[in-house]
PDB file of C-alpha atoms in Angstrom:
ATOM      1  CA  MET A   1      26.412-136.370   7.002  1.00 28.00           C
ATOM      2  CA  ALA A   2      22.694-136.965   7.840  1.00 28.00           C
ATOM      3  CA  CYS A   3      19.972-134.023   8.791  1.00 33.00           C
ATOM      4  CA  CYS A   4      17.677-133.440  11.070  1.00 34.00           C
ATOM      5  CA  CYS A   5      15.126-134.817   8.760  1.00 34.00           C
ATOM      6  CA  GLY A   6      16.988-137.867   8.571  1.00 32.00           C
ATOM      7  CA  HIS A   7      18.104-137.053   4.676  1.00 32.00           C
ATOM      8  CA  SER A   8      22.010-137.095   3.404  1.00 32.00           C
ATOM      9  CA  THR A   9      23.126-133.465   2.501  1.00 31.00           C
ATOM     10  CA  VAL A  10      26.213-132.174   1.375  1.00 33.00           C
ATOM     11  CA  GLU A  11      28.617-130.437   3.601  1.00 33.00           C
ATOM     12  CA  PRO A  12      29.179-126.791   2.341  1.00 34.00           C
ATOM     13  CA  SER A  13      32.944-126.095   1.868  1.00 36.00           C
ATOM     14  CA  ASP A  14      34.450-123.025   3.714  1.00 37.00           C
ATOM     15  CA  ALA A  15      34.881-121.330   0.366  1.00 36.00           C
ATOM     16  CA  THR A  16      31.084-120.713  -0.264  1.00 39.00           C
ATOM     17  CA  ALA A  17      29.326-121.562   2.688  1.00 42.00           C
ATOM     18  CA  PRO A  18      28.447-117.958   4.352  1.00 40.00           C
ATOM     19  CA  ARG A  19      29.532-118.204   8.238  1.00 38.00           C
ATOM     20  CA  ARG A  20      29.148-115.321  11.146  1.00 40.00           C
ATOM     21  CA  ARG A  21      28.021-114.684  14.285  1.00 35.00           C
ATOM     22  CA  GLY A  22      25.107-114.993  14.907  1.00 37.00           C
ATOM     23  CA  GLN A  23      23.797-117.346  12.237  1.00 49.00           C
ATOM     24  CA  GLY A  24      21.107-119.530  12.239  1.00 50.00           C
ATOM     25  CA  GLY A  25      20.597-123.166  10.654  1.00 51.00           C
ATOM     26  CA  SER A  26      23.861-125.066  10.109  1.00 54.00           C
ATOM     27  CA  ALA A  27      25.578-127.095   7.678  1.00 55.00           C
ATOM     28  CA  SER A  28      24.683-130.542   9.036  1.00 55.00           C
ATOM     29  CA  ALA A  29      20.919-129.561   8.241  1.00 70.00           C
ATOM     30  CA  GLY A  30      21.704-128.172   4.355  1.00 85.00           C
ATOM     31  CA  TYR A  31      21.283-124.914   5.293  1.00 92.00           C
ATOM     32  CA  ILE A  32      22.628-121.616   6.394  1.00 90.00           C
ATOM     33  CA  GLU A  33      20.824-118.559   7.667  1.00 91.00           C
ATOM     34  CA  LEU A  34      21.945-115.180   6.662  1.00 90.00           C
ATOM     35  CA  GLU A  35      21.753-112.828   9.417  1.00 88.00           C
ATOM     36  CA  HIS A  36      19.614-110.063   7.834  1.00 87.00           C
ATOM     37  CA  GLY A  37      17.263-112.794   6.328  1.00 89.00           C
ATOM     38  CA  GLY A  38      17.725-115.370   3.412  1.00 92.00           C
ATOM     39  CA  VAL A  39      18.932-118.820   3.704  1.00 93.00           C
ATOM     40  CA  VAL A  40      21.694-120.225   2.014  1.00 95.00           C
ATOM     41  CA  VAL A  41      21.716-123.685   0.774  1.00 95.00           C
ATOM     42  CA  ALA A  42      25.428-124.694  -0.382  1.00 94.00           C
ATOM     43  CA  THR A  43      25.177-126.781  -4.194  1.00 96.00           C
ATOM     44  CA  SER A  44      26.548-128.548  -6.678  1.00 96.00           C
ATOM     45  CA  LEU A  45      26.149-125.390  -8.994  1.00 96.00           C
ATOM     46  CA  GLY A  46      27.151-122.742  -6.128  1.00 95.00           C
ATOM     47  CA  ASN A  47      24.806-121.100  -3.237  1.00 95.00           C
ATOM     48  CA  VAL A  48      21.244-121.075  -4.093  1.00 97.00           C
ATOM     49  CA  GLN A  49      19.617-118.407  -1.471  1.00 97.00           C
ATOM     50  CA  PHE A  50      15.840-118.073  -0.913  1.00 97.00           C
ATOM     51  CA  GLY A  51      14.764-114.935   0.270  1.00 95.00           C
ATOM     52  CA  ILE A  52      16.325-111.202  -0.981  1.00 95.00           C
ATOM     53  CA  PRO A  53      16.102-108.940   1.780  1.00 92.00           C
ATOM     54  CA  PRO A  54      17.527-104.956   1.275  1.00 90.00           C
ATOM     55  CA  GLU A  55      21.930-105.452   1.134  1.00 88.00           C
ATOM     56  CA  THR A  56      21.831-108.737   1.809  1.00 92.00           C
ATOM     57  CA  ILE A  57      25.113-109.110  -0.639  1.00 93.00           C
ATOM     58  CA  LYS A  58      26.696-107.082   2.509  1.00 92.00           C
ATOM     59  CA  ASP A  59      25.498-110.312   4.568  1.00 91.00           C
ATOM     60  CA  SER A  60      27.470-112.755   2.222  1.00 90.00           C
ATOM     61  CA  MET A  61      30.913-109.902   1.544  1.00 89.00           C
ATOM     62  CA  ARG A  62      31.350-109.693   5.315  1.00 87.00           C
ATOM     63  CA  THR A  63      31.858-113.307   5.468  1.00 79.00           C
ATOM     64  CA  GLY A  64      34.362-114.002   2.300  1.00 82.00           C
ATOM     65  CA  ALA A  65      31.755-116.300   0.792  1.00 82.00           C
ATOM     66  CA  GLN A  66      30.671-115.730  -2.854  1.00 88.00           C
ATOM     67  CA  VAL A  67      27.665-113.612  -3.339  1.00 93.00           C
ATOM     68  CA  PRO A  68      25.298-116.524  -4.818  1.00 96.00           C
ATOM     69  CA  THR A  69      24.052-115.691  -8.577  1.00 97.00           C
ATOM     70  CA  PHE A  70      21.423-118.191  -7.672  1.00 98.00           C
ATOM     71  CA  PHE A  71      17.958-116.862  -5.972  1.00 98.00           C
ATOM     72  CA  VAL A  72      14.404-118.055  -4.920  1.00 97.00           C
ATOM     73  CA  VAL A  73      11.335-115.421  -3.980  1.00 95.00           C
ATOM     74  CA  PHE A  74       8.348-117.629  -3.414  1.00 94.00           C
ATOM     75  CA  GLY A  75       5.048-116.602  -1.617  1.00 88.00           C
ATOM     76  CA  GLU A  76       5.008-113.493   0.345  1.00 83.00           C
ATOM     77  CA  MET A  77       7.685-110.580  -0.728  1.00 87.00           C
ATOM     78  CA  PHE A  78       6.900-107.941   1.527  1.00 85.00           C
ATOM     79  CA  ASP A  79       7.431-108.685   5.616  1.00 81.00           C
ATOM     80  CA  ARG A  80       5.352-106.826   7.066  1.00 81.00           C
ATOM     81  CA  ARG A  81       7.213-107.957  10.460  1.00 78.00           C
ATOM     82  CA  SER A  82       9.895-105.545   9.097  1.00 77.00           C
ATOM     83  CA  CYS A  83       8.474-104.419   6.982  1.00 80.00           C
ATOM     84  CA  LEU A  84      10.990-105.014   4.284  1.00 84.00           C
ATOM     85  CA  ASN A  85      10.696-106.327   0.641  1.00 88.00           C
ATOM     86  CA  PHE A  86      12.158-109.822   0.690  1.00 91.00           C
ATOM     87  CA  ALA A  87      12.488-109.857  -3.150  1.00 92.00           C
ATOM     88  CA  GLU A  88      15.307-107.117  -3.700  1.00 93.00           C
ATOM     89  CA  PHE A  89      17.274-108.271  -6.657  1.00 94.00           C
ATOM     90  CA  GLU A  90      18.396-105.391  -7.665  1.00 91.00           C
ATOM     91  CA  PHE A  91      21.757-104.932  -6.022  1.00 91.00           C
ATOM     92  CA  PRO A  92      22.397-108.466  -6.116  1.00 95.00           C
ATOM     93  CA  THR A  93      22.245-108.278 -10.202  1.00 95.00           C
ATOM     94  CA  TYR A  94      24.409-105.337 -10.598  1.00 91.00           C
ATOM     95  CA  TYR A  95      27.033-106.836  -8.356  1.00 93.00           C
ATOM     96  CA  ASN A  96      27.243-109.908 -10.473  1.00 95.00           C
ATOM     97  CA  PHE A  97      26.856-107.920 -13.707  1.00 91.00           C
ATOM     98  CA  PHE A  98      28.992-104.983 -13.705  1.00 86.00           C
ATOM     99  CA  ILE A  99      31.555-106.420 -11.096  1.00 90.00           C
ATOM    100  CA  LYS A 100      31.328-110.146 -11.135  1.00 92.00           C
ATOM    101  CA  LYS A 101      30.612-109.731 -15.132  1.00 91.00           C
ATOM    102  CA  GLN A 102      28.418-112.626 -14.543  1.00 94.00           C
ATOM    103  CA  LYS A 103      24.308-112.874 -14.382  1.00 95.00           C
ATOM    104  CA  VAL A 104      21.758-114.078 -11.732  1.00 97.00           C
ATOM    105  CA  THR A 105      19.614-116.591 -12.150  1.00 98.00           C
ATOM    106  CA  LEU A 106      15.629-115.797 -10.319  1.00 98.00           C
ATOM    107  CA  VAL A 107      13.346-118.714  -9.636  1.00 98.00           C
ATOM    108  CA  VAL A 108      10.144-117.840  -9.261  1.00 97.00           C
ATOM    109  CA  GLU A 109       6.472-118.373 -10.313  1.00 97.00           C
ATOM    110  CA  ASP A 110       5.599-117.303 -13.803  1.00 96.00           C
ATOM    111  CA  ALA A 111       3.492-114.033 -12.666  1.00 95.00           C
ATOM    112  CA  ILE A 112       6.196-112.967 -10.902  1.00 95.00           C
ATOM    113  CA  ALA A 113       8.847-113.179 -13.499  1.00 96.00           C
ATOM    114  CA  ARG A 114       6.691-111.041 -15.641  1.00 95.00           C
ATOM    115  CA  ARG A 115       6.089-108.382 -12.984  1.00 94.00           C
ATOM    116  CA  MET A 116      10.253-108.544 -12.492  1.00 94.00           C
ATOM    117  CA  ARG A 117      11.024-107.871 -16.150  1.00 94.00           C
ATOM    118  CA  THR A 118       9.003-104.600 -16.546  1.00 91.00           C
ATOM    119  CA  ILE A 119       9.975-103.158 -13.853  1.00 89.00           C
ATOM    120  CA  PHE A 120      13.209-103.691 -13.560  1.00 89.00           C
ATOM    121  CA  ARG A 121      13.553-103.159 -17.412  1.00 86.00           C
ATOM    122  CA  GLU A 122      11.851 -99.992 -16.336  1.00 83.00           C
ATOM    123  CA  THR A 123      13.976 -99.196 -13.532  1.00 81.00           C
ATOM    124  CA  LEU A 124      17.171 -99.587 -15.716  1.00 79.00           C
ATOM    125  CA  LEU A 125      17.004 -98.229 -18.761  1.00 76.00           C
ATOM    126  CA  GLY A 126      13.727 -96.410 -18.072  1.00 77.00           C
ATOM    127  CA  PRO A 127       9.999 -95.927 -19.752  1.00 78.00           C
ATOM    128  CA  GLU A 128       9.520 -97.765 -23.258  1.00 76.00           C
ATOM    129  CA  ASP A 129       7.333 -95.486 -23.783  1.00 79.00           C
ATOM    130  CA  THR A 130       8.249 -91.614 -23.359  1.00 77.00           C
ATOM    131  CA  SER A 131       5.452 -90.062 -25.263  1.00 78.00           C
ATOM    132  CA  THR A 132       4.274 -88.762 -21.369  1.00 82.00           C
ATOM    133  CA  LEU A 133       7.921 -87.664 -20.632  1.00 83.00           C
ATOM    134  CA  ALA A 134       6.410 -83.683 -20.679  1.00 84.00           C
ATOM    135  CA  ALA A 135       4.397 -83.915 -17.431  1.00 87.00           C
ATOM    136  CA  ASP A 136       7.444 -84.316 -15.580  1.00 85.00           C
ATOM    137  CA  PHE A 137       8.830 -80.918 -16.604  1.00 88.00           C
ATOM    138  CA  PRO A 138       8.459 -77.422 -16.873  1.00 91.00           C
ATOM    139  CA  ARG A 139       7.164 -76.264 -20.253  1.00 89.00           C
ATOM    140  CA  THR A 140      10.180 -74.015 -20.728  1.00 93.00           C
ATOM    141  CA  THR A 141      12.272 -76.935 -20.918  1.00 92.00           C
ATOM    142  CA  PRO A 142      13.650 -77.724 -24.005  1.00 91.00           C
ATOM    143  CA  LYS A 143      13.545 -81.299 -24.766  1.00 86.00           C
ATOM    144  CA  ASP A 144      17.380 -81.714 -25.166  1.00 87.00           C
ATOM    145  CA  ALA A 145      17.299 -81.490 -21.544  1.00 88.00           C
ATOM    146  CA  TRP A 146      15.373 -84.764 -21.099  1.00 86.00           C
ATOM    147  CA  PRO A 147      17.016 -87.535 -20.007  1.00 82.00           C
ATOM    148  CA  MET A 148      18.127 -90.310 -23.166  1.00 79.00           C
ATOM    149  CA  PHE A 149      16.704 -93.159 -22.121  1.00 74.00           C
ATOM    150  CA  GLU A 150      18.287 -95.706 -24.844  1.00 70.00           C
ATOM    151  CA  VAL A 151      21.962 -93.249 -25.129  1.00 72.00           C
ATOM    152  CA  GLU A 152      22.429 -94.194 -21.344  1.00 70.00           C
ATOM    153  CA  GLY A 153      21.484 -97.343 -21.866  1.00 64.00           C
ATOM    154  CA  ARG A 154      24.712 -98.016 -23.750  1.00 65.00           C
ATOM    155  CA  ASP A 155      26.868 -96.489 -21.288  1.00 64.00           C
ATOM    156  CA  LEU A 156      26.975 -98.072 -18.285  1.00 61.00           C
ATOM    157  CA  GLY A 157      31.023 -98.695 -18.363  1.00 54.00           C
ATOM    158  CA  ASP A 158      30.513-101.952 -19.811  1.00 60.00           C
ATOM    159  CA  PRO A 159      32.136-101.523 -23.552  1.00 61.00           C
ATOM    160  CA  ARG A 160      29.693-104.376 -25.229  1.00 60.00           C
ATOM    161  CA  TYR A 161      27.100-102.436 -25.102  1.00 58.00           C
ATOM    162  CA  LYS A 162      28.272 -98.989 -26.310  1.00 59.00           C
ATOM    163  CA  GLU A 163      26.058-100.476 -29.306  1.00 66.00           C
ATOM    164  CA  THR A 164      23.533-102.309 -28.160  1.00 70.00           C
ATOM    165  CA  PRO A 165      22.047-100.963 -25.452  1.00 71.00           C
ATOM    166  CA  LEU A 166      21.997-103.608 -22.120  1.00 78.00           C
ATOM    167  CA  THR A 167      18.587-106.122 -22.221  1.00 85.00           C
ATOM    168  CA  VAL A 168      17.135-107.815 -19.397  1.00 91.00           C
ATOM    169  CA  ASP A 169      17.538-110.631 -20.763  1.00 93.00           C
ATOM    170  CA  ASP A 170      21.661-109.817 -20.575  1.00 90.00           C
ATOM    171  CA  LEU A 171      21.317-109.398 -16.822  1.00 93.00           C
ATOM    172  CA  ILE A 172      19.091-112.168 -15.338  1.00 96.00           C
ATOM    173  CA  ASP A 173      17.617-115.551 -16.357  1.00 97.00           C
ATOM    174  CA  PHE A 174      14.514-116.729 -15.288  1.00 98.00           C
ATOM    175  CA  VAL A 175      13.501-120.265 -14.023  1.00 98.00           C
ATOM    176  CA  VAL A 176       9.719-120.678 -13.121  1.00 98.00           C
ATOM    177  CA  PHE A 177       8.418-123.349 -11.401  1.00 98.00           C
ATOM    178  CA  ASP A 178       6.213-125.304 -13.160  1.00 97.00           C
ATOM    179  CA  GLU A 179       2.496-126.514 -12.501  1.00 96.00           C
ATOM    180  CA  ASP A 180       3.958-128.874  -9.360  1.00 97.00           C
ATOM    181  CA  TYR A 181       6.131-126.290  -7.926  1.00 97.00           C
ATOM    182  CA  VAL A 182       9.183-127.790  -9.141  1.00 98.00           C
ATOM    183  CA  ALA A 183      11.783-125.218 -10.694  1.00 98.00           C
ATOM    184  CA  THR A 184      14.813-127.232 -11.876  1.00 98.00           C
ATOM    185  CA  LEU A 185      18.937-125.783 -12.454  1.00 98.00           C
ATOM    186  CA  THR A 186      20.975-127.022 -14.904  1.00 96.00           C
ATOM    187  CA  ARG A 187      24.284-127.273 -15.534  1.00 92.00           C
ATOM    188  CA  GLY A 188      25.902-129.608 -17.490  1.00 92.00           C
ATOM    189  CA  GLU A 189      25.699-132.596 -15.636  1.00 92.00           C
ATOM    190  CA  ALA A 190      24.061-131.115 -12.450  1.00 95.00           C
ATOM    191  CA  GLN A 191      21.138-130.399 -11.191  1.00 97.00           C
ATOM    192  CA  VAL A 192      19.166-129.224  -8.806  1.00 98.00           C
ATOM    193  CA  LYS A 193      15.560-129.477  -8.105  1.00 98.00           C
ATOM    194  CA  ILE A 194      13.751-126.603  -5.968  1.00 98.00           C
ATOM    195  CA  ARG A 195      10.594-128.133  -4.562  1.00 98.00           C
ATOM    196  CA  VAL A 196       7.898-126.396  -2.932  1.00 97.00           C
ATOM    197  CA  ASN A 197       4.944-128.317  -1.584  1.00 97.00           C
ATOM    198  CA  PRO A 198       1.998-125.459  -1.223  1.00 93.00           C
ATOM    199  CA  VAL A 199       0.280-127.092   1.461  1.00 95.00           C
ATOM    200  CA  THR A 200       2.591-127.736   4.331  1.00 95.00           C
ATOM    201  CA  GLN A 201       4.915-124.359   2.896  1.00 94.00           C
ATOM    202  CA  VAL A 202       8.303-126.500   2.645  1.00 96.00           C
ATOM    203  CA  PHE A 203      11.184-125.843   0.166  1.00 97.00           C
ATOM    204  CA  THR A 204      12.933-129.225  -0.459  1.00 97.00           C
ATOM    205  CA  VAL A 205      15.990-129.160  -2.501  1.00 97.00           C
ATOM    206  CA  THR A 206      17.307-131.844  -4.127  1.00 97.00           C
ATOM    207  CA  ASP A 207      20.856-132.108  -5.820  1.00 97.00           C
ATOM    208  CA  GLY A 208      20.888-135.070  -8.311  1.00 96.00           C
ATOM    209  CA  THR A 209      19.980-137.947  -6.392  1.00 95.00           C
ATOM    210  CA  ALA A 210      20.471-136.790  -2.998  1.00 96.00           C
ATOM    211  CA  GLN A 211      17.656-134.016  -1.299  1.00 96.00           C
ATOM    212  CA  ILE A 212      20.484-131.735   0.690  1.00 96.00           C
ATOM    213  CA  ALA A 213      17.896-129.262   2.618  1.00 96.00           C
ATOM    214  CA  GLU A 214      14.271-128.799   3.821  1.00 95.00           C
ATOM    215  CA  PHE A 215      13.060-126.144   5.498  1.00 94.00           C
ATOM    216  CA  PRO A 216       9.773-123.968   5.569  1.00 94.00           C
ATOM    217  CA  VAL A 217       8.996-121.497   3.230  1.00 93.00           C
ATOM    218  CA  ALA A 218       8.912-118.274   6.307  1.00 90.00           C
ATOM    219  CA  LEU A 219      12.411-118.850   7.253  1.00 88.00           C
ATOM    220  CA  GLN A 220      13.293-117.003   4.211  1.00 86.00           C
ATOM    221  CA  CYS A 221      11.672-113.664   5.429  1.00 84.00           C
ATOM    222  CA  ASN A 222      13.875-114.605   9.498  1.00 77.00           C
ATOM    223  CA  ARG A 223      16.762-112.736  10.610  1.00 67.00           C
ATOM    224  CA  SER A 224      19.283-115.357  12.743  1.00 53.00           C
ATOM    225  CA  ALA A 225      20.678-112.167  15.080  1.00 51.00           C
ATOM    226  CA  ARG A 226      19.745-109.349  16.170  1.00 53.00           C
ATOM    227  CA  PRO A 227      21.837-106.348  14.854  1.00 52.00           C
ATOM    228  CA  ASP A 228      24.036-104.143  16.977  1.00 51.00           C
ATOM    229  CA  GLU A 229      21.871-101.307  16.354  1.00 51.00           C
ATOM    230  CA  GLU A 230      18.914-102.224  17.060  1.00 52.00           C
ATOM    231  CA  VAL A 231      20.510-102.094  21.189  1.00 55.00           C
ATOM    232  CA  ALA A 232      18.899 -98.289  22.179  1.00 55.00           C
ATOM    233  CA  LEU A 233      20.653 -96.174  24.307  1.00 57.00           C
ATOM    234  CA  THR A 234      18.960 -95.283  27.441  1.00 58.00           C
ATOM    235  CA  THR A 235      19.244 -90.927  26.443  1.00 71.00           C
ATOM    236  CA  LEU A 236      16.958 -89.751  24.263  1.00 82.00           C
ATOM    237  CA  PHE A 237      18.406 -87.902  21.962  1.00 88.00           C
ATOM    238  CA  VAL A 238      17.404 -84.166  21.855  1.00 92.00           C
ATOM    239  CA  PRO A 239      17.013 -82.622  18.518  1.00 93.00           C
ATOM    240  CA  PRO A 240      18.874 -79.441  17.625  1.00 95.00           C
ATOM    241  CA  VAL A 241      17.316 -76.106  15.807  1.00 97.00           C
ATOM    242  CA  PHE A 242      19.657 -76.864  12.681  1.00 97.00           C
ATOM    243  CA  GLY A 243      21.373 -79.582  12.057  1.00 97.00           C
ATOM    244  CA  VAL A 244      22.317 -83.078  11.148  1.00 97.00           C
ATOM    245  CA  THR A 245      22.601 -86.259  12.093  1.00 96.00           C
ATOM    246  CA  PHE A 246      23.658 -88.958   9.721  1.00 95.00           C
ATOM    247  CA  ILE A 247      22.348 -92.329   9.623  1.00 94.00           C
ATOM    248  CA  GLY A 248      24.927 -94.350   6.814  1.00 92.00           C
ATOM    249  CA  THR A 249      28.060 -92.527   5.121  1.00 93.00           C
ATOM    250  CA  SER A 250      28.870 -95.620   2.750  1.00 92.00           C
ATOM    251  CA  HIS A 251      27.105 -97.063   0.112  1.00 88.00           C
ATOM    252  CA  GLY A 252      25.167-100.275  -1.325  1.00 84.00           C
ATOM    253  CA  PHE A 253      28.071-102.659  -2.201  1.00 86.00           C
ATOM    254  CA  ASP A 254      30.080-101.768   0.957  1.00 89.00           C
ATOM    255  CA  PRO A 255      30.121-104.539   3.013  1.00 89.00           C
ATOM    256  CA  ASN A 256      31.025-102.755   6.801  1.00 89.00           C
ATOM    257  CA  GLY A 257      29.477 -99.408   6.099  1.00 88.00           C
ATOM    258  CA  ARG A 258      26.267 -98.255   6.809  1.00 88.00           C
ATOM    259  CA  THR A 259      24.358 -96.993   3.540  1.00 90.00           C
ATOM    260  CA  SER A 260      24.637 -93.391   3.384  1.00 94.00           C
ATOM    261  CA  GLY A 261      21.352 -91.190   4.358  1.00 95.00           C
ATOM    262  CA  PHE A 262      20.566 -88.763   7.138  1.00 96.00           C
ATOM    263  CA  VAL A 263      18.152 -87.056   8.884  1.00 97.00           C
ATOM    264  CA  LEU A 264      18.408 -82.768   8.414  1.00 97.00           C
ATOM    265  CA  TRP A 265      16.701 -81.247  12.132  1.00 97.00           C
ATOM    266  CA  ILE A 266      14.966 -77.637  11.450  1.00 97.00           C
ATOM    267  CA  GLY A 267      13.768 -76.022  13.936  1.00 96.00           C
ATOM    268  CA  ARG A 268      13.830 -79.549  16.010  1.00 96.00           C
ATOM    269  CA  ARG A 269      12.063 -81.125  13.434  1.00 97.00           C
ATOM    270  CA  GLY A 270      13.410 -83.910  11.508  1.00 96.00           C
ATOM    271  CA  VAL A 271      12.885 -84.589   7.876  1.00 97.00           C
ATOM    272  CA  ILE A 272      14.362 -88.056   6.431  1.00 96.00           C
ATOM    273  CA  VAL A 273      16.920 -88.668   3.214  1.00 96.00           C
ATOM    274  CA  ASP A 274      17.345 -91.522   1.458  1.00 95.00           C
ATOM    275  CA  PRO A 275      16.629 -93.299   4.750  1.00 94.00           C
ATOM    276  CA  PRO A 276      18.744 -96.745   3.946  1.00 91.00           C
ATOM    277  CA  PRO A 277      17.509-100.515   4.807  1.00 88.00           C
ATOM    278  CA  TYR A 278      17.246-100.547   8.300  1.00 87.00           C
ATOM    279  CA  THR A 279      16.973 -97.045   9.822  1.00 90.00           C
ATOM    280  CA  SER A 280      13.848 -97.216  11.846  1.00 87.00           C
ATOM    281  CA  HIS A 281      17.010 -99.542  14.130  1.00 85.00           C
ATOM    282  CA  VAL A 282      19.317 -96.569  13.591  1.00 89.00           C
ATOM    283  CA  LEU A 283      17.397 -94.218  15.010  1.00 90.00           C
ATOM    284  CA  THR A 284      16.369 -96.288  17.951  1.00 87.00           C
ATOM    285  CA  ALA A 285      20.244 -97.170  18.496  1.00 87.00           C
ATOM    286  CA  LEU A 286      20.380 -93.747  18.381  1.00 89.00           C
ATOM    287  CA  GLY A 287      17.732 -91.949  20.769  1.00 90.00           C
ATOM    288  CA  ILE A 288      15.365 -90.588  18.678  1.00 92.00           C
ATOM    289  CA  ALA A 289      12.067 -90.736  18.636  1.00 90.00           C
ATOM    290  CA  PRO A 290      10.395 -91.743  15.652  1.00 87.00           C
ATOM    291  CA  ARG A 291       7.535 -88.698  16.666  1.00 91.00           C
ATOM    292  CA  LEU A 292      10.442 -86.508  15.920  1.00 94.00           C
ATOM    293  CA  ILE A 293      10.555 -86.514  12.262  1.00 94.00           C
ATOM    294  CA  ASP A 294       8.110 -84.761   9.699  1.00 94.00           C
ATOM    295  CA  SER A 295       8.895 -86.256   6.521  1.00 95.00           C
ATOM    296  CA  VAL A 296      10.585 -88.353   4.306  1.00 95.00           C
ATOM    297  CA  ILE A 297      12.455 -87.633   0.931  1.00 96.00           C
ATOM    298  CA  LEU A 298      13.650 -89.522  -1.623  1.00 94.00           C
ATOM    299  CA  SER A 299      16.422 -89.120  -4.162  1.00 90.00           C
ATOM    300  CA  HIS A 300      15.544 -91.968  -6.344  1.00 84.00           C
ATOM    301  CA  CYS A 301      13.524 -95.551  -5.935  1.00 82.00           C
ATOM    302  CA  HIS A 302      16.546 -97.685  -5.192  1.00 82.00           C
ATOM    303  CA  ALA A 303      16.676 -99.581  -2.293  1.00 82.00           C
ATOM    304  CA  ASP A 304      19.484 -98.340  -0.969  1.00 84.00           C
ATOM    305  CA  HIS A 305      17.677 -95.267  -1.088  1.00 86.00           C
ATOM    306  CA  ASP A 306      13.759 -96.495  -0.227  1.00 87.00           C
ATOM    307  CA  ALA A 307      14.358 -99.007   2.459  1.00 87.00           C
ATOM    308  CA  GLY A 308      13.850 -97.787   5.471  1.00 87.00           C
ATOM    309  CA  SER A 309      10.906 -95.674   4.868  1.00 87.00           C
ATOM    310  CA  PHE A 310       8.517 -97.495   6.735  1.00 80.00           C
TER     311      PHE A 310
END
C-alpha cells in the first residue's frame, strides 16, 4: 500500500497490530498510536514500539495484541506536559521475561544504554556496593536482618537462576544508534533499520529495502485519546474527617484494572500512598481538588507505585 509520504508500507497483520477506539495513526501510514502514548510499527521482526509510557503493556494487552519486545527510546525521556517518564522499560521487560520467557531489545543512544544498565541492575538486584547499608538501619538491627541481595536474586521464581543470580543481559539486549543515528535490528535474514534525522527530528523505519513508516520523534509522547478518567465530575469531593479513597485496586499486569493506590484522609487532609500512573486524572474525575493533598508516601520506586507523583 502507499502511505501518506508516498513510500511503500507493510500492512500490520490482525495478530500483531494494536487497534483500539481512539487510537491515532493508521495501518496505511505504517504506524499506530497507542492510547496512553507511544507509537507501534509492525515489522517482519514483530512490533517495534517508540516511546514507553508507564503501563504501556496494558494498551497492547487490552487489544489482544502481542506486547512488543523491541522498544525505541530517543530524545526527551520525560514529558513535562503529562509529567510522565516515557522511558519506562521496566514493566515491559519483566512481562516479557517472567511471563513470556523472552528478552526485550532496547534501541537507544550509547550514553542512555549505560545509564539504563546501571539503573536496572540496582532495581533488579540491589546495589553492587553494600558497604553503606548500615546507614539504612538502626544500630541495633543485626546484620542477618539486612537484605541479602545476591540470595534474593537467585530466587525470583525462575529455576534457571537458582545457582547464578540474574544479570541485566539475561533480560535485555541493547542496540545502540551509530554516529549516523541509525540502529539496525536483525533476525536471520530479516533486517529492520531505524533512522533518526537529528535536524528534522523524524523517525524513519525501513524493513528490508522498503520504507514502512515515517513520523515525528515527538509523536512518541502523544496520547491518541483522552482516557475516561479525565472527565471531571461537576460536584467537588468533600473529604471526610477520617477515611480512604481508592485510586486503583489492581496491579501492573491487569489490562482492565487501575493499579493500586489510595488517598488516606486524616482531619479532612489527604495523604496519597503509592500514586499509580495518571493519578491526577483520577483525582479530577473524582472531584478531588489538588489543594486537599498534603503529602505523598512511596513504599518503593517502581512506576506502578510512583508514576503519578507529579
